[in-house]
CSV table of C-alpha atoms in Angstrom, one decimal:
chain,number,residue,atom,x,y,z
S,324,MET,CA,45.8,-19.3,-28.9
S,325,GLU,CA,46.8,-16.2,-31.0
S,326,LYS,CA,43.9,-13.9,-31.0
S,327,THR,CA,42.3,-13.0,-34.4
S,328,ARG,CA,42.6,-9.5,-36.1
S,329,GLU,CA,39.5,-7.2,-35.8
S,330,ARG,CA,36.8,-8.0,-38.2
S,331,GLU,CA,35.4,-5.4,-40.8
S,332,PRO,CA,32.5,-3.4,-39.6
S,333,GLY,CA,29.1,-5.2,-40.1
S,334,ALA,CA,30.7,-8.8,-40.4
S,335,VAL,CA,28.6,-10.3,-37.7
S,336,VAL,CA,28.9,-14.1,-37.3
S,337,LEU,CA,26.8,-14.9,-34.0
S,338,ALA,CA,23.6,-13.1,-33.8
S,339,GLU,CA,21.5,-12.9,-30.6
S,340,ASP,CA,18.9,-15.4,-31.7
S,341,VAL,CA,21.6,-17.9,-32.6
S,342,VAL,CA,23.4,-17.6,-29.3
S,343,LEU,CA,20.2,-17.7,-27.4
S,344,SER,CA,18.7,-20.7,-29.2
S,345,ARG,CA,21.9,-22.9,-29.5
S,346,PHE,CA,24.6,-22.1,-26.9
S,347,ARG,CA,25.0,-23.0,-23.3
S,348,GLU,CA,27.0,-21.2,-20.8
S,349,LYS,CA,30.1,-23.6,-20.8
S,350,PRO,CA,30.7,-23.7,-24.7
S,351,LEU,CA,30.1,-20.0,-25.0
S,352,ALA,CA,32.6,-19.2,-22.2
S,353,ALA,CA,35.1,-21.4,-23.9
S,354,LEU,CA,34.6,-19.5,-27.2
S,355,LEU,CA,35.0,-16.0,-25.3
S,356,HIS,CA,38.1,-17.2,-23.5
S,357,ALA,CA,39.7,-18.4,-26.7
S,358,VAL,CA,38.7,-15.4,-29.1
S,359,LEU,CA,39.1,-12.3,-26.8
S,360,ASP,CA,42.5,-11.2,-25.6
S,361,ARG,CA,43.2,-11.0,-21.9
S,362,LYS,CA,42.9,-7.3,-21.5
S,363,GLU,CA,39.6,-7.0,-23.3
S,364,LEU,CA,38.2,-10.1,-21.6
S,365,THR,CA,38.9,-8.7,-18.1
S,366,SER,CA,37.6,-5.3,-18.9
S,367,LEU,CA,34.2,-6.0,-20.3
S,368,ALA,CA,32.5,-6.8,-16.9
S,369,PRO,CA,33.5,-3.7,-15.0
S,370,ARG,CA,32.6,-1.5,-18.1
S,371,LEU,CA,29.2,-3.0,-18.4
S,372,GLY,CA,28.6,-2.9,-14.4
S,373,LEU,CA,28.2,-6.7,-14.1
S,374,ASN,CA,28.3,-8.3,-10.6
S,375,PRO,CA,31.1,-10.8,-10.1
S,376,LEU,CA,30.6,-14.5,-9.7
S,377,PRO,CA,29.4,-15.7,-6.3
S,378,GLY,CA,32.2,-15.8,-3.8
S,379,LYS,CA,34.6,-13.8,-6.1
S,380,ARG,CA,35.8,-10.2,-6.9
S,381,LEU,CA,36.2,-8.6,-10.3
S,382,LYS,CA,39.6,-7.5,-9.5
S,383,THR,CA,41.0,-11.0,-8.4
S,384,MET,CA,38.9,-13.1,-11.1
S,385,LYS,CA,41.1,-15.0,-13.6
S,386,PRO,CA,40.3,-14.8,-17.4
S,387,ALA,CA,38.4,-18.2,-17.3
S,388,ASP,CA,36.2,-16.6,-14.5
S,389,HIS,CA,35.6,-13.5,-16.7
S,390,ALA,CA,34.7,-15.7,-19.6
S,391,ARG,CA,32.2,-17.6,-17.5
S,392,LEU,CA,30.8,-14.4,-16.1
S,393,LEU,CA,30.3,-12.9,-19.6
S,394,ALA,CA,28.8,-15.9,-21.1
S,395,ARG,CA,26.3,-16.1,-18.2
S,396,SER,CA,25.3,-12.4,-18.8
S,397,THR,CA,25.1,-13.1,-22.4
S,398,LEU,CA,22.4,-15.6,-21.9
S,399,GLU,CA,20.6,-13.8,-18.9
S,400,VAL,CA,21.0,-10.1,-19.1
S,401,ASP,CA,19.4,-8.3,-22.0
S,402,ALA,CA,21.4,-5.1,-21.5
S,403,ALA,CA,24.9,-6.8,-21.5
S,404,ARG,CA,24.2,-9.0,-24.4
S,405,GLY,CA,24.7,-6.6,-27.2
S,406,PRO,CA,28.1,-5.0,-26.2
S,407,ILE,CA,29.5,-8.5,-25.4
S,408,LEU,CA,28.5,-10.0,-28.8
S,409,GLU,CA,29.8,-7.0,-30.6
S,410,ALA,CA,33.1,-7.4,-29.0
S,411,LEU,CA,33.1,-11.3,-29.7
S,412,ASN,CA,32.0,-10.9,-33.4
S,413,ALA,CA,34.8,-8.4,-33.8
S,414,ARG,CA,37.3,-10.9,-33.0
S,415,LEU,CA,35.9,-14.0,-34.6
S,416,PRO,CA,37.5,-15.4,-37.7
S,417,PRO,CA,35.3,-16.1,-40.8
S,418,PRO,CA,33.9,-19.6,-41.0
S,419,LEU,CA,36.2,-22.2,-42.2
S,420,LEU,CA,33.8,-23.8,-44.7
S,421,PRO,CA,31.0,-22.3,-46.8
S,422,PRO,CA,27.4,-23.4,-45.9
S,423,ASP,CA,27.1,-25.8,-48.8
S,424,GLU,CA,30.4,-27.6,-47.8
S,425,ARG,CA,29.5,-28.2,-44.2
S,426,PRO,CA,30.1,-31.8,-42.9
S,427,THR,CA,27.1,-33.7,-41.6
S,428,GLY,CA,26.7,-37.0,-39.8
S,429,ALA,CA,29.9,-38.9,-39.1
S,430,ALA,CA,31.8,-36.4,-41.0
S,431,VAL,CA,31.4,-34.0,-38.2
S,432,ASP,CA,33.1,-36.2,-35.7
S,433,VAL,CA,36.0,-36.8,-38.0
S,434,ALA,CA,36.3,-33.1,-38.6
S,435,LEU,CA,36.5,-32.3,-35.0
S,436,ARG,CA,39.1,-35.1,-34.3
S,437,LEU,CA,41.2,-33.6,-37.1
S,438,ALA,CA,40.7,-30.1,-35.9
S,439,ARG,CA,42.8,-30.5,-32.8
S,440,ASP,CA,46.0,-30.5,-35.0
S,441,LEU,CA,44.9,-27.3,-36.5
S,442,PRO,CA,45.9,-23.8,-35.3
S,443,ALA,CA,43.6,-22.3,-32.7
S,444,ASP,CA,42.0,-19.6,-35.1
S,445,ARG,CA,41.3,-22.4,-37.5
S,446,ARG,CA,39.5,-24.6,-34.8
S,447,ALA,CA,37.5,-21.6,-33.9
S,448,ALA,CA,36.5,-21.1,-37.7
S,449,LEU,CA,35.7,-24.8,-38.1
S,450,VAL,CA,33.3,-24.4,-35.0
S,451,LEU,CA,31.5,-21.4,-36.6
S,452,SER,CA,31.1,-23.6,-39.7
S,453,LEU,CA,29.3,-26.3,-37.8
S,454,LEU,CA,26.7,-24.1,-36.4
S,455,GLY,CA,24.1,-25.3,-38.9
S,456,ASP,CA,21.7,-28.2,-38.2
S,457,ASP,CA,21.0,-29.3,-34.5
S,458,ASP,CA,23.3,-32.3,-34.7
S,459,SER,CA,26.4,-30.7,-35.9
S,460,THR,CA,25.7,-27.8,-33.6
S,461,GLU,CA,25.5,-30.0,-30.6
S,462,LYS,CA,28.7,-31.8,-31.5
S,463,ALA,CA,30.4,-28.5,-31.9
S,464,LEU,CA,29.3,-27.3,-28.5
S,465,VAL,CA,30.3,-30.6,-26.8
S,466,ALA,CA,33.8,-30.2,-28.5
S,467,LEU,CA,33.9,-26.5,-26.9
S,468,GLU,CA,33.1,-28.0,-23.6
S,469,ASP,CA,35.8,-30.7,-23.9
S,470,GLY,CA,38.4,-28.1,-24.6
S,471,LEU,CA,38.7,-27.9,-28.3
S,472,LEU,CA,39.9,-24.5,-28.4
S,473,GLU,CA,42.3,-24.6,-25.2
S,474,THR,CA,45.9,-24.1,-26.0
S,475,ASP,CA,48.7,-25.9,-24.2
S,476,ASP,CA,52.5,-25.9,-24.9
S,477,ALA,CA,52.9,-29.3,-23.1
S,478,PRO,CA,52.9,-32.5,-25.2
S,479,ALA,CA,49.7,-33.9,-26.3
S,480,ALA,CA,47.8,-36.3,-24.0
S,481,ASP,CA,48.7,-40.0,-24.4
S,482,ALA,CA,46.7,-42.5,-26.3
S,483,GLU,CA,44.9,-44.0,-23.3
S,484,ALA,CA,43.6,-40.6,-22.3
S,485,GLU,CA,42.3,-39.7,-25.7
S,486,VAL,CA,40.7,-43.3,-25.9
S,487,ALA,CA,39.0,-42.7,-22.5
S,488,LYS,CA,37.8,-39.2,-23.6
S,489,LEU,CA,36.4,-40.8,-26.9
S,490,THR,CA,34.8,-43.6,-24.9
S,491,ALA,CA,33.2,-40.9,-22.5
S,492,ARG,CA,31.9,-39.1,-25.5
S,493,LEU,CA,30.6,-42.2,-27.0
S,494,ALA,CA,28.7,-43.2,-23.8
S,495,ARG,CA,27.2,-39.7,-23.6
S,496,GLU,CA,26.0,-40.0,-27.2
S,497,LYS,CA,24.6,-43.4,-26.7
S,498,GLN,CA,22.8,-42.2,-23.5
S,499,ARG,CA,21.2,-39.3,-25.5
S,500,ALA,CA,20.2,-41.7,-28.1
S,501,ASP,CA,18.7,-44.1,-25.6
S,502,ASP,CA,17.0,-40.9,-23.8
S,503,ALA,CA,15.6,-39.8,-27.2
S,504,GLU,CA,14.2,-43.4,-28.0
S,505,GLN,CA,12.6,-43.5,-24.6
S,506,HIS,CA,11.1,-40.1,-25.1
S,507,ARG,CA,9.7,-41.1,-28.3
S,508,SER,CA,8.2,-44.3,-26.9
S,509,ASP,CA,6.7,-42.4,-23.9
S,510,GLU,CA,5.1,-40.0,-26.2
S,511,LYS,CA,3.7,-42.4,-28.5
S,512,GLN,CA,2.0,-44.2,-25.4
S,513,SER,CA,0.8,-40.8,-24.2
S,514,ILE,CA,-0.7,-39.9,-27.7
S,515,HIS,CA,-2.3,-43.4,-27.7
S,516,ALA,CA,-3.8,-42.8,-24.2
S,517,ARG,CA,-5.0,-39.3,-25.1
S,518,GLU,CA,-6.7,-40.5,-28.2
S,519,LYS,CA,-8.5,-43.3,-26.4
S,520,GLY,CA,-9.7,-40.7,-23.8
S,521,LEU,CA,-10.8,-38.3,-26.3
S,522,LYS,CA,-12.9,-41.1,-28.0
S,523,GLN,CA,-14.5,-42.1,-24.7
S,524,ARG,CA,-15.3,-38.2,-24.1
S,525,ILE,CA,-16.8,-37.9,-27.5
S,526,ASP,CA,-19.0,-40.9,-26.7
S,527,GLU,CA,-20.0,-39.2,-23.5
S,528,LEU,CA,-20.6,-35.9,-25.1
S,529,GLN,CA,-23.0,-37.5,-27.7
S,530,ARG,CA,-25.0,-39.2,-24.9
S,531,ASP,CA,-25.3,-35.7,-23.0
S,532,LEU,CA,-26.3,-34.0,-26.4
S,533,SER,CA,-29.2,-36.4,-26.8
S,534,GLU,CA,-30.4,-36.1,-23.3
S,535,LEU,CA,-30.2,-32.3,-23.5
S,536,GLN,CA,-32.1,-32.2,-26.8
S,537,GLN,CA,-35.0,-34.3,-25.2
S,538,ARG,CA,-34.9,-32.0,-22.1
S,539,LEU,CA,-35.0,-29.0,-24.5
S,540,GLY,CA,-38.2,-30.2,-26.0
S,541,ASP,CA,-39.8,-30.7,-22.6
S,542,LYS,CA,-38.8,-27.1,-21.6
S,543,ASN,CA,-40.3,-25.7,-24.8
S,544,ARG,CA,-43.7,-27.4,-24.2
S,545,ASP,CA,-43.5,-26.1,-20.4
S,546,TYR,CA,-42.7,-22.6,-21.8
S,547,ASP,CA,-45.7,-22.5,-24.2
S,548,LEU,CA,-48.0,-23.4,-21.1
S,549,LEU,CA,-46.5,-20.8,-18.9
S,550,HIS,CA,-46.6,-18.1,-21.6
S,551,LYS,CA,-50.5,-18.7,-21.9
S,552,GLU,CA,-50.8,-18.5,-18.0
S,553,TRP,CA,-48.7,-15.3,-18.1
S,554,GLU,CA,-50.9,-13.5,-20.6
S,555,THR,CA,-54.0,-14.4,-18.6
S,556,LEU,CA,-52.3,-13.1,-15.4
S,557,LYS,CA,-51.3,-9.9,-17.2
S,558,GLY,CA,-54.9,-9.2,-18.3
S,559,ASP,CA,-56.0,-9.8,-14.5
S,560,LEU,CA,-53.3,-7.6,-13.3
S,561,ARG,CA,-54.4,-4.7,-15.6
S,562,VAL,CA,-58.0,-4.9,-14.3
S,563,ALA,CA,-56.6,-5.0,-10.7
S,564,PHE,CA,-54.4,-1.8,-11.3
S,565,ASN,CA,-57.4,-0.1,-12.7
S,566,ARG,CA,-59.4,-0.9,-9.7
S,567,ALA,CA,-56.6,0.1,-7.3
S,568,ALA,CA,-56.3,3.3,-9.0
S,569,ARG,CA,-60.0,4.2,-8.5
S,570,PHE,CA,-59.7,3.2,-4.9
S,571,LYS,CA,-56.5,5.5,-4.4
S,572,ASN,CA,-58.3,8.3,-6.0
S,573,ALA,CA,-61.2,7.9,-3.8
S,574,LEU,CA,-58.8,7.6,-0.6
S,575,ASP,CA,-56.9,10.8,-1.6
S,576,GLU,CA,-60.2,12.7,-1.8
S,577,ALA,CA,-61.1,11.3,1.7
S,578,LYS,CA,-57.8,12.2,3.3
S,579,SER,CA,-57.3,15.8,1.6
S,580,ALA,CA,-57.1,18.6,4.2
S,581,SER,CA,-59.9,21.2,4.4
S,582,GLU,CA,-59.1,24.9,3.9
S,583,ARG,CA,-59.4,25.5,7.6
S,584,GLU,CA,-56.9,23.0,8.5
S,585,ASN,CA,-54.5,24.3,5.9
S,586,GLU,CA,-54.8,27.8,7.6
S,587,LEU,CA,-54.2,26.3,11.0
S,588,LYS,CA,-50.9,24.5,9.9
S,589,SER,CA,-49.7,27.8,8.4
S,590,GLU,CA,-50.6,29.7,11.7
S,591,LEU,CA,-48.7,27.0,13.6
S,592,VAL,CA,-45.5,27.6,11.5
S,593,ARG,CA,-45.9,31.3,12.0
S,594,ALA,CA,-46.1,30.8,15.8
S,595,ARG,CA,-43.1,28.7,16.1
S,596,GLN,CA,-41.1,31.2,14.2
S,597,ARG,CA,-42.3,34.0,16.7
S,598,ALA,CA,-41.4,31.8,19.5
S,599,ASP,CA,-37.8,31.1,18.3
S,600,ILE,CA,-37.4,35.0,17.7
S,601,ALA,CA,-38.6,35.7,21.3
S,602,ASP,CA,-36.2,33.0,22.7
S,603,MET,CA,-33.3,34.8,20.8
S,604,LYS,CA,-34.4,38.2,22.1
S,605,LEU,CA,-34.6,36.7,25.8
S,606,GLU,CA,-31.2,35.3,25.4
S,607,ILE,CA,-29.7,38.6,24.2
S,608,LEU,CA,-31.6,40.4,27.1
S,609,GLU,CA,-30.2,38.0,29.6
S,610,TYR,CA,-26.7,38.6,28.4
S,611,GLN,CA,-27.1,42.5,28.6
S,612,LEU,CA,-28.4,42.1,32.2
S,613,ASP,CA,-25.4,40.0,33.2
S,614,ILE,CA,-23.1,42.8,31.8
S,615,LEU,CA,-25.1,45.5,33.8
S,616,GLU,CA,-24.8,43.1,37.1
S,617,GLN,CA,-21.0,43.0,36.5
S,618,ASP,CA,-20.5,46.3,38.5
S,619,GLU,CA,-18.7,45.0,41.6
S,620,PRO,CA,-17.2,47.1,44.3
S,621,GLU,CA,-13.5,48.0,43.8
S,622,GLU,CA,-11.5,46.0,46.0
S,623,THR,CA,-7.8,45.7,46.3
S,624,PRO,CA,-6.5,42.2,46.7
S,625,ALA,CA,-4.8,41.5,49.9
S,626,ASP,CA,-1.2,40.9,49.9
S,627,ALA,CA,0.1,37.6,50.9
S,628,THR,CA,1.1,37.5,54.6
S,629,GLU,CA,4.2,35.9,55.9
S,630,ASP,CA,2.3,33.0,57.6
S,631,ASP,CA,0.8,32.0,54.1
S,632,THR,CA,2.1,28.4,53.7
S,633,LEU,CA,0.0,27.8,50.7
S,634,PRO,CA,2.8,28.5,48.1
S,635,GLU,CA,5.1,26.3,50.1
S,636,ARG,CA,2.7,23.3,49.8
S,637,VAL,CA,2.2,24.0,46.1
S,638,LEU,CA,6.0,24.0,45.6
S,639,ALA,CA,6.2,20.6,47.4
S,640,PHE,CA,3.2,19.4,45.2
S,641,THR,CA,5.2,20.5,42.0
S,642,GLU,CA,8.4,18.8,43.2
S,643,ALA,CA,6.6,15.5,43.9
S,644,VAL,CA,4.4,15.4,40.9
S,645,GLY,CA,6.6,17.3,38.4
S,646,ARG,CA,4.3,20.1,37.3
S,647,SER,CA,2.2,22.9,39.0
S,648,PRO,CA,-1.6,22.7,39.7
S,649,ARG,CA,-3.5,24.1,36.6
S,650,VAL,CA,-6.5,26.5,37.0
S,651,LEU,CA,-9.1,27.7,34.5
S,652,VAL,CA,-11.5,30.5,35.1
S,653,VAL,CA,-14.6,30.7,32.7
S,654,GLY,CA,-16.6,34.0,32.8
S,655,GLY,CA,-16.5,37.7,33.1
S,656,ALA,CA,-16.2,40.5,30.4
S,657,GLY,CA,-14.5,43.8,29.7
S,658,LYS,CA,-14.9,45.1,33.2
S,659,GLN,CA,-13.1,42.5,34.7
S,660,ARG,CA,-10.0,42.9,32.3
S,661,ALA,CA,-8.0,44.7,34.8
S,662,HIS,CA,-8.5,41.9,37.4
S,663,ARG,CA,-7.4,39.3,34.9
S,664,GLU,CA,-4.3,41.2,33.6
S,665,ARG,CA,-3.2,42.4,37.0
S,666,ASP,CA,-4.8,40.5,40.0
S,667,PHE,CA,-5.1,37.0,38.5
S,668,LYS,CA,-1.7,37.1,37.2
S,669,ARG,CA,-0.4,38.1,40.6
S,670,LEU,CA,-2.3,35.4,42.3
S,671,VAL,CA,-1.0,32.6,40.0
S,672,ASP,CA,2.4,33.9,40.4
S,673,THR,CA,2.2,34.0,44.3
S,674,LEU,CA,0.6,30.7,44.6
S,675,GLY,CA,3.1,28.9,41.9
S,676,VAL,CA,0.2,27.5,39.8
S,677,GLU,CA,-0.6,27.7,36.1
S,678,GLY,CA,-3.7,29.8,35.4
S,679,GLU,CA,-6.0,30.9,32.4
S,680,TRP,CA,-8.9,33.2,32.5
S,681,ARG,CA,-11.4,33.1,29.5
S,682,PHE,CA,-14.0,35.9,29.3
S,683,ALA,CA,-17.6,34.7,28.5
S,684,ASP,CA,-18.1,37.0,25.6
S,685,TYR,CA,-21.4,36.6,23.8
S,686,THR,CA,-21.1,33.6,21.8
S,687,SER,CA,-22.7,30.1,21.4
S,688,TRP,CA,-21.4,28.5,24.4
S,689,HIS,CA,-22.5,25.1,23.3
S,690,ARG,CA,-19.8,25.1,20.6
S,691,GLU,CA,-17.3,25.7,23.6
S,692,LEU,CA,-18.5,22.5,25.6
S,693,PRO,CA,-16.3,20.2,23.6
S,694,ARG,CA,-13.2,22.2,24.1
S,695,LEU,CA,-14.0,22.7,27.8
S,696,LYS,CA,-14.7,18.9,28.0
S,697,ASN,CA,-11.2,18.2,26.7
S,698,ASP,CA,-9.7,21.0,29.0
S,699,MET,CA,-11.1,19.6,32.1
S,700,ARG,CA,-10.1,16.0,31.3
S,701,ASP,CA,-6.5,16.7,30.0
S,702,ARG,CA,-5.4,20.3,30.6
S,703,PHE,CA,-6.7,21.8,34.0
S,704,ASP,CA,-7.0,20.3,37.5
S,705,LEU,CA,-9.5,23.0,38.8
S,706,VAL,CA,-12.2,25.0,36.8
S,707,PHE,CA,-13.9,28.0,38.1
S,708,VAL,CA,-17.3,29.2,36.7
S,709,LEU,CA,-18.4,32.8,37.5
S,710,HIS,CA,-22.2,33.0,38.1
S,711,TRP,CA,-22.8,35.3,35.3
S,712,ASN,CA,-22.5,32.6,32.9
S,713,ARG,CA,-26.0,31.3,31.7
S,714,THR,CA,-27.7,28.7,33.7
S,715,THR,CA,-28.1,26.2,31.0
S,716,PHE,CA,-24.2,26.4,30.2
S,717,VAL,CA,-23.2,26.0,33.8
S,718,GLN,CA,-25.5,23.0,34.3
S,719,LYS,CA,-24.0,21.4,31.3
S,720,MET,CA,-20.6,22.0,32.3
S,721,HIS,CA,-21.1,20.4,35.6
S,722,ASP,CA,-22.7,17.5,33.9
S,723,GLU,CA,-19.6,17.2,31.8
S,724,ALA,CA,-17.3,17.6,34.9
S,725,ARG,CA,-19.0,14.7,36.6
S,726,ALA,CA,-18.7,12.6,33.5
S,727,ALA,CA,-15.0,13.4,33.3
S,728,ASN,CA,-14.5,13.2,37.1
S,729,ALA,CA,-13.2,16.7,37.0
S,730,ARG,CA,-13.4,19.5,39.7
S,731,VAL,CA,-15.6,22.5,38.8
S,732,ARG,CA,-16.8,25.2,41.2
S,733,THR,CA,-19.2,28.1,40.7
S,734,VAL,CA,-18.1,31.5,42.1
S,735,PRO,CA,-20.6,34.2,42.9
S,736,TYR,CA,-18.2,37.1,41.6
S,737,VAL,CA,-18.6,40.1,43.9
S,738,GLY,CA,-15.1,41.5,43.3
S,739,PHE,CA,-11.7,39.7,42.7
S,740,LEU,CA,-11.4,38.8,46.5
S,741,SER,CA,-14.3,36.3,46.0
S,742,LEU,CA,-12.5,34.7,43.2
S,743,GLU,CA,-9.3,34.6,45.0
S,744,LYS,CA,-10.8,33.1,48.0
S,745,ALA,CA,-12.4,30.3,46.0
S,746,VAL,CA,-9.2,29.7,44.1
S,747,ARG,CA,-7.0,29.4,47.3
S,748,GLU,CA,-9.5,27.2,49.0
S,749,GLU,CA,-9.8,24.8,46.0
S,750,VAL,CA,-5.9,24.8,45.3
S,751,GLU,CA,-5.3,24.2,49.1
S,752,ARG,CA,-7.8,21.2,49.0
S,753,PHE,CA,-6.4,19.9,45.8
S,754,VAL,CA,-2.8,19.9,47.0
S,755,ALA,CA,-3.6,18.5,50.4
S,756,GLU,CA,-5.2,15.4,48.7
S,757,ARG,CA,-2.2,14.6,46.7
S,758,ILE,CA,0.8,15.0,49.0
């Protein structure tokens, strides 16, 4: 078919509402394929970012496939509908007949049969003229589906093929008429059944209304009786409240504390405050006494001898387990800083263990217990507590160690040699138990 020239701006023939309400995919694809030229037809889908038909690629799709894709996108994709219709309307010819001269009824079939002898653009113009009432529109769409706008240079089909095609169309029209008649019959029967059901429902509702009115009268009488009884009980309750208020006042007077009792309570509060202050002072004095007792003799840690096999056993443990034994020391203060920085570092390096020494600075050690509990369970194998720590803290720490199945040892610190001896003994015992 020879493509029509571009339409003047604003001359829209097919609006969105017309396409969505009347067209199906196949006739719309036939119209697009007949009206748009090949270049414009194959370039719309890539430009609009449309996905190809299932199992196909845009580059290898034929013009008929592009027409199907554009028709489907026009009916289903809101964003693509406007550009496609704009391109189609720009190429559509004006309608062949004015609205007042459109054929109807049997004249539509005659016009469509005669249209096959017209040029392609005149056929398209005739189709646009038939987009009026539902009957002529449907016939025009069926003609599009049957290839009204297709062009072929070969001779026309023979008479038998034309008769077969017309017979098939007649059968379809007859089937549509039969289906419409059956639908009307079914709808009439359904309306009759609904009408009968509604009448029965109205009768039931009227009976229910009479029953409810009777029950409402009974409830009103019961309400009047209950209201009278409620007024009587409300008066009795008022009397009871007044009597209870008098009894409560008398009870409050009987329970009120005497002036001497109030003085004793105040004195008890002050005594408890003094006791708390005394406990705090005692705790501070104990800490100061601990600091004073930390004067230990200056001792020089002994150097490791050649027959000291403990580092070798620790090395064997490290190779077998994949890590060194982990040691934690808790206690001490400023006077032991040199021991921690020099002697303790030398000891852990000599033995080949991991070690940490935390000073027991004056603080609320109950806040440190959760951290030490996690350390005993996850971070350290051996924990040493110097005897200068407070007794309550040491007891609670041992309780937590027993609960976590950890090893904790209290060391009477009289110089670094006492701590070194305890560490060596516990490390040797720990290594011997595991290798």
